[in-house]
mmCIF file of C-alpha atoms in Angstrom:
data_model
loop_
_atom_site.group_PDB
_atom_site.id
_atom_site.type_symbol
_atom_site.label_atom_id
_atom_site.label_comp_id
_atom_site.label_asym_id
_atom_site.label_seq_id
_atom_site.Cartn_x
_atom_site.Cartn_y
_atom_site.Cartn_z
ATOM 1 C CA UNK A 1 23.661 -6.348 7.873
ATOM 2 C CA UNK A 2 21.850 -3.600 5.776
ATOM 3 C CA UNK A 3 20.009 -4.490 2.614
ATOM 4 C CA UNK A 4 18.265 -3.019 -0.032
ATOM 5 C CA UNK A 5 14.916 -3.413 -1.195
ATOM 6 C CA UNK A 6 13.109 -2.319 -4.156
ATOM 7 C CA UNK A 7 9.456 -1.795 -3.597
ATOM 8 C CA UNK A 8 6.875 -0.820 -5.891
ATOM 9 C CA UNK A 9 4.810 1.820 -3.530
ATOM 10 C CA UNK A 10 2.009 2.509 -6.219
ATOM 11 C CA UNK A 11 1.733 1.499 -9.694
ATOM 12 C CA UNK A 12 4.906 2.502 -11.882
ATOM 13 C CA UNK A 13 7.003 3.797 -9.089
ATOM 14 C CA UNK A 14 9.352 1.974 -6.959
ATOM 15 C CA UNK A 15 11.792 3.232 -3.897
ATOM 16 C CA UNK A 16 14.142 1.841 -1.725
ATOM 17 C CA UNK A 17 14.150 0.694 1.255
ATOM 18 C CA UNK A 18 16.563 -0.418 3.849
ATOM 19 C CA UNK A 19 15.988 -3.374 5.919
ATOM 20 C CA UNK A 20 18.462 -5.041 8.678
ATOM 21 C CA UNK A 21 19.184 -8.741 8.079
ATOM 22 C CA UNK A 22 19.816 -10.822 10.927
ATOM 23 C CA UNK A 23 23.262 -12.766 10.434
ATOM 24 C CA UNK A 24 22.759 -14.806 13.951
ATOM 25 C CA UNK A 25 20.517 -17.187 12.666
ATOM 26 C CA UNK A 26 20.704 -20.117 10.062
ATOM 27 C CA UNK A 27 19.336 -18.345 6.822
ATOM 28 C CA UNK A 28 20.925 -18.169 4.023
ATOM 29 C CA UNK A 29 22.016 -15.391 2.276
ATOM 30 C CA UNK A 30 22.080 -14.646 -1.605
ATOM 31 C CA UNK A 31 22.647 -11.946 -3.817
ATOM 32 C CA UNK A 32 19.763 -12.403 -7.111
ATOM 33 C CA UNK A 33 22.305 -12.235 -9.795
ATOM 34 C CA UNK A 34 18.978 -13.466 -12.629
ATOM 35 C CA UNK A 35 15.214 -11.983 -12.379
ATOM 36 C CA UNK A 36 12.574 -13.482 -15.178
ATOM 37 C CA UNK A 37 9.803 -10.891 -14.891
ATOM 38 C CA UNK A 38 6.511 -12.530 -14.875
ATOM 39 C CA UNK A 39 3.008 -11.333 -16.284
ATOM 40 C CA UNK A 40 2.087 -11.101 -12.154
ATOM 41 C CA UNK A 41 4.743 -8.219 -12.017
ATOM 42 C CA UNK A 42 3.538 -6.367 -14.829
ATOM 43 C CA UNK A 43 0.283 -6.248 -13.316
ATOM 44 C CA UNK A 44 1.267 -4.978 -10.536
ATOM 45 C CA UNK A 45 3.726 -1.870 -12.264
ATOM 46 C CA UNK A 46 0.907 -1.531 -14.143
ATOM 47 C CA UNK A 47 -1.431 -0.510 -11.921
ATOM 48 C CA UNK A 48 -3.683 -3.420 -13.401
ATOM 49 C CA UNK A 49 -5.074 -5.240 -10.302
ATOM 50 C CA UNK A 50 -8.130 -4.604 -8.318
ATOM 51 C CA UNK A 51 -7.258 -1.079 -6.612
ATOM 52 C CA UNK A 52 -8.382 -3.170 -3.392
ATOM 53 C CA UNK A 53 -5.506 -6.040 -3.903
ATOM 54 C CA UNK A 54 -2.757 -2.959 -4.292
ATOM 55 C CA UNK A 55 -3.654 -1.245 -1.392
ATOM 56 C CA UNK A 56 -3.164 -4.103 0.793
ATOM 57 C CA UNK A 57 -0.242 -5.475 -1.034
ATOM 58 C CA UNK A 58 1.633 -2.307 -1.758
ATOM 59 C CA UNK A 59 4.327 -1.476 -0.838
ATOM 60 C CA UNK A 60 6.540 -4.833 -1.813
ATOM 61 C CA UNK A 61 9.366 -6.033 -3.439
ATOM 62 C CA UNK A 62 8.675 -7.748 -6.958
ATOM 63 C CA UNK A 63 9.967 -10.551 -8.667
ATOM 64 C CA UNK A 64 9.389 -14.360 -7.438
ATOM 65 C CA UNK A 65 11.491 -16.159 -10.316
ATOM 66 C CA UNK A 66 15.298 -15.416 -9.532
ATOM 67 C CA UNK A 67 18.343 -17.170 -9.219
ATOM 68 C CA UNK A 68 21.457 -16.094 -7.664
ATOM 69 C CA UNK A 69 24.378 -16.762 -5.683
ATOM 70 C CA UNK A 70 25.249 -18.157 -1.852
ATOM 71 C CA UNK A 71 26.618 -15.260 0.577
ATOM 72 C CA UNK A 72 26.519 -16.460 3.473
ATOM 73 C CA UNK A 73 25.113 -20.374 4.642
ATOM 74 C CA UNK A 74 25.347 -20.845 8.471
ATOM 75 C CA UNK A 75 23.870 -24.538 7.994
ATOM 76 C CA UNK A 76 26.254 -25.648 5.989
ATOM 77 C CA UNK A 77 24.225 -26.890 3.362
ATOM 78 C CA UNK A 78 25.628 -24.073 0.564
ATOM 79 C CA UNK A 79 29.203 -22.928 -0.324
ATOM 80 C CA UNK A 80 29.720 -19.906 -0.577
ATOM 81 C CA UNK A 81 29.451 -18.370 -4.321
ATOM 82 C CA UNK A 82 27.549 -21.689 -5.324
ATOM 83 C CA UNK A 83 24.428 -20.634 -7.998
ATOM 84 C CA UNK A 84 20.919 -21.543 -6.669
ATOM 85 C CA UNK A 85 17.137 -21.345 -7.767
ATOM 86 C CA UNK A 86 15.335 -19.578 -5.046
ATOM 87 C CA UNK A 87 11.898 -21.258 -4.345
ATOM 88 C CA UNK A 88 9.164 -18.515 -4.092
ATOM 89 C CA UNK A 89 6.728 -20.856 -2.058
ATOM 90 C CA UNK A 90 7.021 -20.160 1.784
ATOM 91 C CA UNK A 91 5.147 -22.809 3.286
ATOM 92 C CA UNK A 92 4.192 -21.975 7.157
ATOM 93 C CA UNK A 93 3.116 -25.584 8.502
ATOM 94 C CA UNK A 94 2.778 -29.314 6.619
ATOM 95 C CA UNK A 95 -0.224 -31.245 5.960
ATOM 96 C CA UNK A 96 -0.512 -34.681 5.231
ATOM 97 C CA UNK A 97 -3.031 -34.401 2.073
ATOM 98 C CA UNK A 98 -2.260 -31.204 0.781
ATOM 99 C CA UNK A 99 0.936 -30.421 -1.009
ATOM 100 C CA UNK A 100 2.597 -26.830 0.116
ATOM 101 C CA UNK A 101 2.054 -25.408 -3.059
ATOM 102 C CA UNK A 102 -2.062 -25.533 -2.360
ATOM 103 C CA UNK A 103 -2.197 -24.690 1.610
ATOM 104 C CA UNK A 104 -4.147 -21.192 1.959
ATOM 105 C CA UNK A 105 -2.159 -20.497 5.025
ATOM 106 C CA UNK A 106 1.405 -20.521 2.754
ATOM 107 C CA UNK A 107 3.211 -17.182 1.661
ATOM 108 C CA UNK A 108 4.568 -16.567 -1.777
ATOM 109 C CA UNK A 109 7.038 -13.776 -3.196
ATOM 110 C CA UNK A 110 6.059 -10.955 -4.435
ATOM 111 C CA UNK A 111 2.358 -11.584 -3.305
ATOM 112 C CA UNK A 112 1.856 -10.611 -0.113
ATOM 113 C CA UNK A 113 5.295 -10.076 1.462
ATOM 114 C CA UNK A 114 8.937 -9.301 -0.592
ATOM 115 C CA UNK A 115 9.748 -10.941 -3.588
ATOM 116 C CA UNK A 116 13.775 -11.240 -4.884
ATOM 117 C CA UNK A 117 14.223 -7.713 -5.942
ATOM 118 C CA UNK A 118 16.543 -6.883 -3.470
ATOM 119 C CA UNK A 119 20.142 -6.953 -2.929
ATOM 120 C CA UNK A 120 20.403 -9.993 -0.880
ATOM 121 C CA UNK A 121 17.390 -12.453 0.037
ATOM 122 C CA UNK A 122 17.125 -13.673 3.448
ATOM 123 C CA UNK A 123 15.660 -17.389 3.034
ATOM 124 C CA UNK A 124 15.697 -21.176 4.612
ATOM 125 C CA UNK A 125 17.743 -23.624 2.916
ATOM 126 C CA UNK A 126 14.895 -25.664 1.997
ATOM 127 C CA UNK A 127 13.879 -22.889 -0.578
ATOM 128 C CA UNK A 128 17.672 -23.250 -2.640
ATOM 129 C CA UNK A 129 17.877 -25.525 -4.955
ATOM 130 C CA UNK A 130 21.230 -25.986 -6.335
ATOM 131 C CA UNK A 131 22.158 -25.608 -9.966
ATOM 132 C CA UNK A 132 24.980 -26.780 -11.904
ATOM 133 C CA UNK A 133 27.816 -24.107 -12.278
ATOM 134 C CA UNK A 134 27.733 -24.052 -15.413
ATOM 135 C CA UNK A 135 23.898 -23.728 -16.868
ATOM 136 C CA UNK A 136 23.380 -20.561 -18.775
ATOM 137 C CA UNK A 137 21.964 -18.076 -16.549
ATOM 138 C CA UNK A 138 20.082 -16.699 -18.589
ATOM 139 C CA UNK A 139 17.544 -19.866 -19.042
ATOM 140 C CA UNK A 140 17.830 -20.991 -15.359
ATOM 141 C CA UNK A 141 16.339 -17.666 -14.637
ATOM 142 C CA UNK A 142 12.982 -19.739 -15.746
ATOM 143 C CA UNK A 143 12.922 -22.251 -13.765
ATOM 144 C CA UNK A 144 10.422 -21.276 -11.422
ATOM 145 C CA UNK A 145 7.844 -21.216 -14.567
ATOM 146 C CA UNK A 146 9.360 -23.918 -16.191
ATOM 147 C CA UNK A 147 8.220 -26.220 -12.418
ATOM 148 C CA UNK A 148 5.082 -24.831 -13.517
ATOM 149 C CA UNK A 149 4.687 -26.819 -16.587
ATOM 150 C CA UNK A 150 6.534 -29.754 -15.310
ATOM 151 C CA UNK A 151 4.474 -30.245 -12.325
ATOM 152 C CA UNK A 152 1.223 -29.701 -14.286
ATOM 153 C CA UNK A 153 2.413 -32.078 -16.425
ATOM 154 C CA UNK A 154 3.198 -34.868 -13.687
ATOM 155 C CA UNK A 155 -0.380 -34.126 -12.049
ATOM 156 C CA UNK A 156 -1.942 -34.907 -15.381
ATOM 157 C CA UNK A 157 0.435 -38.551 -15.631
ATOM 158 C CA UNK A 158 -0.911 -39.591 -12.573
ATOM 159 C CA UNK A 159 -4.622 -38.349 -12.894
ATOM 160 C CA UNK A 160 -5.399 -38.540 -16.283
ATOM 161 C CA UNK A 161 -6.889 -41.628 -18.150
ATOM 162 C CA UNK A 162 -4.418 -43.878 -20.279
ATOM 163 C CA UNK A 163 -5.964 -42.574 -23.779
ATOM 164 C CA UNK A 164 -3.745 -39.979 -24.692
ATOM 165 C CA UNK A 165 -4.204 -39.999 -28.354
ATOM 166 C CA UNK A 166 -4.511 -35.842 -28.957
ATOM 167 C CA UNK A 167 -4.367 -33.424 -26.090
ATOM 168 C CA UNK A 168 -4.400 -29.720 -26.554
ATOM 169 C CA UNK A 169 -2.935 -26.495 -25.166
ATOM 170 C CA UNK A 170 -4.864 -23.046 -25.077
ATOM 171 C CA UNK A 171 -2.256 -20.653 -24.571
ATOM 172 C CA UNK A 172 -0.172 -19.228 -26.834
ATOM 173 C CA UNK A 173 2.112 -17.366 -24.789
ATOM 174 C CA UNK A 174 5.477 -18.148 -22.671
ATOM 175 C CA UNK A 175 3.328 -20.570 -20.264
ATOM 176 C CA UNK A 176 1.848 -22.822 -23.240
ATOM 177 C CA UNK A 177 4.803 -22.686 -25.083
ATOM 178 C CA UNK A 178 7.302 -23.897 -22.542
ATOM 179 C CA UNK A 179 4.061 -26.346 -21.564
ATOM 180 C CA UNK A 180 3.877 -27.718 -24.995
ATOM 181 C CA UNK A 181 7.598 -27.835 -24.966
ATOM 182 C CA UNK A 182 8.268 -30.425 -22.023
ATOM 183 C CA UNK A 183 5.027 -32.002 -23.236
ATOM 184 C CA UNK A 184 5.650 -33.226 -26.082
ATOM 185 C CA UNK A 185 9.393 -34.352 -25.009
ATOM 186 C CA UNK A 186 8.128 -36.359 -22.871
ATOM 187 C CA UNK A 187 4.778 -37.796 -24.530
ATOM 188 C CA UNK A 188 6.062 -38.211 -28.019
ATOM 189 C CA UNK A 189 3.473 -40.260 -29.524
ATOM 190 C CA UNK A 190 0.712 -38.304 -28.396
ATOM 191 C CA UNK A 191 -0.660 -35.716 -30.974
ATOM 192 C CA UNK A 192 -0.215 -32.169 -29.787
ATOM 193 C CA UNK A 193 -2.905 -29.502 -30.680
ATOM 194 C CA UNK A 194 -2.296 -25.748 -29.965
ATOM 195 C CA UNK A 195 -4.861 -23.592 -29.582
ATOM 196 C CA UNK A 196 -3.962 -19.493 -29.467
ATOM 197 C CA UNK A 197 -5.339 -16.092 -30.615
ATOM 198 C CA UNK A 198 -1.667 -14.657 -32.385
ATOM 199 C CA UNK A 199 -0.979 -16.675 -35.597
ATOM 200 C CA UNK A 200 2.551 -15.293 -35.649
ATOM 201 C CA UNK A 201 2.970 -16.572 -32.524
ATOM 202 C CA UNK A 202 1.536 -19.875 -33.203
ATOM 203 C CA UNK A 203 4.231 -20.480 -36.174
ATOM 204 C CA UNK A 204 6.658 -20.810 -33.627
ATOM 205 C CA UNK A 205 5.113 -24.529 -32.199
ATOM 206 C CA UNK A 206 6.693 -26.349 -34.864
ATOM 207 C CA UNK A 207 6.924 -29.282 -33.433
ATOM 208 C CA UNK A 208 3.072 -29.528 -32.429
ATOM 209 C CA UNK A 209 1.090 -31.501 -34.828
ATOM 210 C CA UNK A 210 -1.444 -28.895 -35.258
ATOM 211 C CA UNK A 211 -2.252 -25.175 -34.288
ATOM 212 C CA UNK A 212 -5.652 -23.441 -34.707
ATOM 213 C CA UNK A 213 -6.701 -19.909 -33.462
ATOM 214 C CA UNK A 214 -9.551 -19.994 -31.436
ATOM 215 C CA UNK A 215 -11.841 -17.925 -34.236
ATOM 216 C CA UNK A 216 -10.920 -21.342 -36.313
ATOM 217 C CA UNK A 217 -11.197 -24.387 -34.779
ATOM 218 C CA UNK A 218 -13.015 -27.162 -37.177
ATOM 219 C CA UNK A 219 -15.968 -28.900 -35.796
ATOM 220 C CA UNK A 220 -14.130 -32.260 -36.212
ATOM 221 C CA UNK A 221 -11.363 -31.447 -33.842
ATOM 222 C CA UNK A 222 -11.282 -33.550 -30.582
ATOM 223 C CA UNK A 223 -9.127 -33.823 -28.198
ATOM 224 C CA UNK A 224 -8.886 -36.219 -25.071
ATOM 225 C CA UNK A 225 -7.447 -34.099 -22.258
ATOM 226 C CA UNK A 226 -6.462 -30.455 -22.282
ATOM 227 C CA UNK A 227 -4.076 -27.304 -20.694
ATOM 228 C CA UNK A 228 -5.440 -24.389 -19.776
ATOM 229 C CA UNK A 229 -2.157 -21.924 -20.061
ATOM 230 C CA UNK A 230 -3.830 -18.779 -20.846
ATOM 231 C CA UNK A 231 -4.801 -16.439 -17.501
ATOM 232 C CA UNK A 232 -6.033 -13.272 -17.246
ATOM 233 C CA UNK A 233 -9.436 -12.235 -18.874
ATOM 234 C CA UNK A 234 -9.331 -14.908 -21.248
ATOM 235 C CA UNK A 235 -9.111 -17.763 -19.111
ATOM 236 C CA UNK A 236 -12.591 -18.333 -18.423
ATOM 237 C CA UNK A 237 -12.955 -18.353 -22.564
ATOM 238 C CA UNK A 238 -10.109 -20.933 -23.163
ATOM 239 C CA UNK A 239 -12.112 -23.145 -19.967
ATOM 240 C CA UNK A 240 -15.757 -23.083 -21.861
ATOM 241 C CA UNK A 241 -14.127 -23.532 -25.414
ATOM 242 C CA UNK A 242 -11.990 -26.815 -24.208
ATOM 243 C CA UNK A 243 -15.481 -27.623 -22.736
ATOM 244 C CA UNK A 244 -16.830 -27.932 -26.144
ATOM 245 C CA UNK A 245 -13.923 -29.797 -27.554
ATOM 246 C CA UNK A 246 -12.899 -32.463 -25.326
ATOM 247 C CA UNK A 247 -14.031 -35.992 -25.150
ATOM 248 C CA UNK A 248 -15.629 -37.092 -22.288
ATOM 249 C CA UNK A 249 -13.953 -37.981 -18.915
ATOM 250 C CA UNK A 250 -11.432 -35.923 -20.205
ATOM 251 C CA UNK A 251 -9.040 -34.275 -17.592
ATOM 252 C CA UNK A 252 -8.504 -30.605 -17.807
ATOM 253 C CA UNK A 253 -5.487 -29.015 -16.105
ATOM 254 C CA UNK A 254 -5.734 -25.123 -15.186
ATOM 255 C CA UNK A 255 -2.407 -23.645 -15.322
ATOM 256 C CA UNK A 256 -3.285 -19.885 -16.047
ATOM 257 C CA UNK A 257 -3.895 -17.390 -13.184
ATOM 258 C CA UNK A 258 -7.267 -15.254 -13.461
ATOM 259 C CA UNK A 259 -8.682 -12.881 -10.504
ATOM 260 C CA UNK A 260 -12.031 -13.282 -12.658
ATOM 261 C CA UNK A 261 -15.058 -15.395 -11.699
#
């Protein structure tokens, strides 16, 4: 079976390739009918990585949030035409202590072999996870970020000390928003601070009980555990400033991605 792939060969240009998938095995098959294009993938089109991490990496396919639909399921596990999240973690052995997500020896799309912008995916069927029929699209498209936040969030229930009276969120992006989001659905009495650098952007946590750009933040602030969602250059920033704001024994989660020291 010939598919198509759409590689990025060098920053802002993409061709095609073709590629032969193997139908006499038991992968599955699906056609990416929703891509969510994440800040990862813009640094890469960009041409914004080290120039050493794009010419190892480059050529490659893009994307590693998608959903789409089943083609083809030789396992039986998947009808076909049912709608599925594809997981971009590609885990190559198991280990007793360390959860897939965190072995060095795993794979992940679109960093370091094909992500989902192709025509059809070639993948277990441990990495589907099946969605209702009926879920906008549109949003399920996210749920590889939105696993982000959620798992983040369980880490810091079963790590973090018991007094939760105010934690905050650097971030005022996608990441800390949809981070503050599930946080505060499912810690409602604890007081939610937001830190961020975009005021307008800020306005839109409504439902925090505070928001402060980081130029701003009163000396009386405190907060008892924190969420680094931020990334990029500023993440080593957001890290020192919760420093200076948290109480101690205080857990700190690092959600952001940063190739900086």
């Amino acid at each position: 079976m010939i598919n198509t792939v759409y590689q990025l060969v060098a920053p802002r240009r993409f061709e095609i390739k073709y590629s032969d998938i193997d139908l006499n095995n038991n992968k599955v098959i699906v056609r990416p009918t929703y891509l969510s294009i994440c800040n990862a993938d813009q640094r890469y089109y960009q041409g914004l990585r080290d120039a050493e991490i794009l010419r190892k990496k480059l050529p490659m396919a893009l994307i590693h949030e998608a959903i789409g639909e089943v083609v083809r399921d030789p396992s039986g596990n998947f009808k076909t035409g049912e709608l599925v999240v594809m997981v971009p973690n590609t885990p190559v052995e198991e280990d007793d202590i360390i959860a897939e997500n965190y072995l060095r020896s795993s794979k992940f799309r679109a960093s370091g072999f094909d992500g989902f912008m192709q025509e059809y995916v070639e993948i277990t069927p441990d990495r589907l996870v099946r969605l209702p029929q009926d879920i906008d699209r549109t949003v399920a498209a996210f749920t590889e970020i939105v696993s982000v936040s959620v798992h983040a969030i369980g880490r810091f229930d079963k790590i973090a000390h018991k007094r939760r009276n105010v934690v905050g969120i650097w971030g005022d992006g996608n990441l800390g928003y949809i981070t503050a989001v599930f946080f505060k659905t499912m810690f409602p009495e604890t007081k939610l601070y937001i830190f961020g650098v975009n005021p307008d952007k800020l306005q839109d946590f409504t439902f925090a009980d505070a928001t402060f750009t980081v130029e701003h933040i009163p000396e009386d602030v405190k907060i008892d555990h924190a969420f680094e969602c931020v990334g990029g250059a500023g993440s080593g920033k957001a890290i020192n400033q919760i420093i200076d704001y948290i109480n101690p024994e205080g857990t700190i989660s690092i959600l952001g991605v940063s190739e900086y020291p």
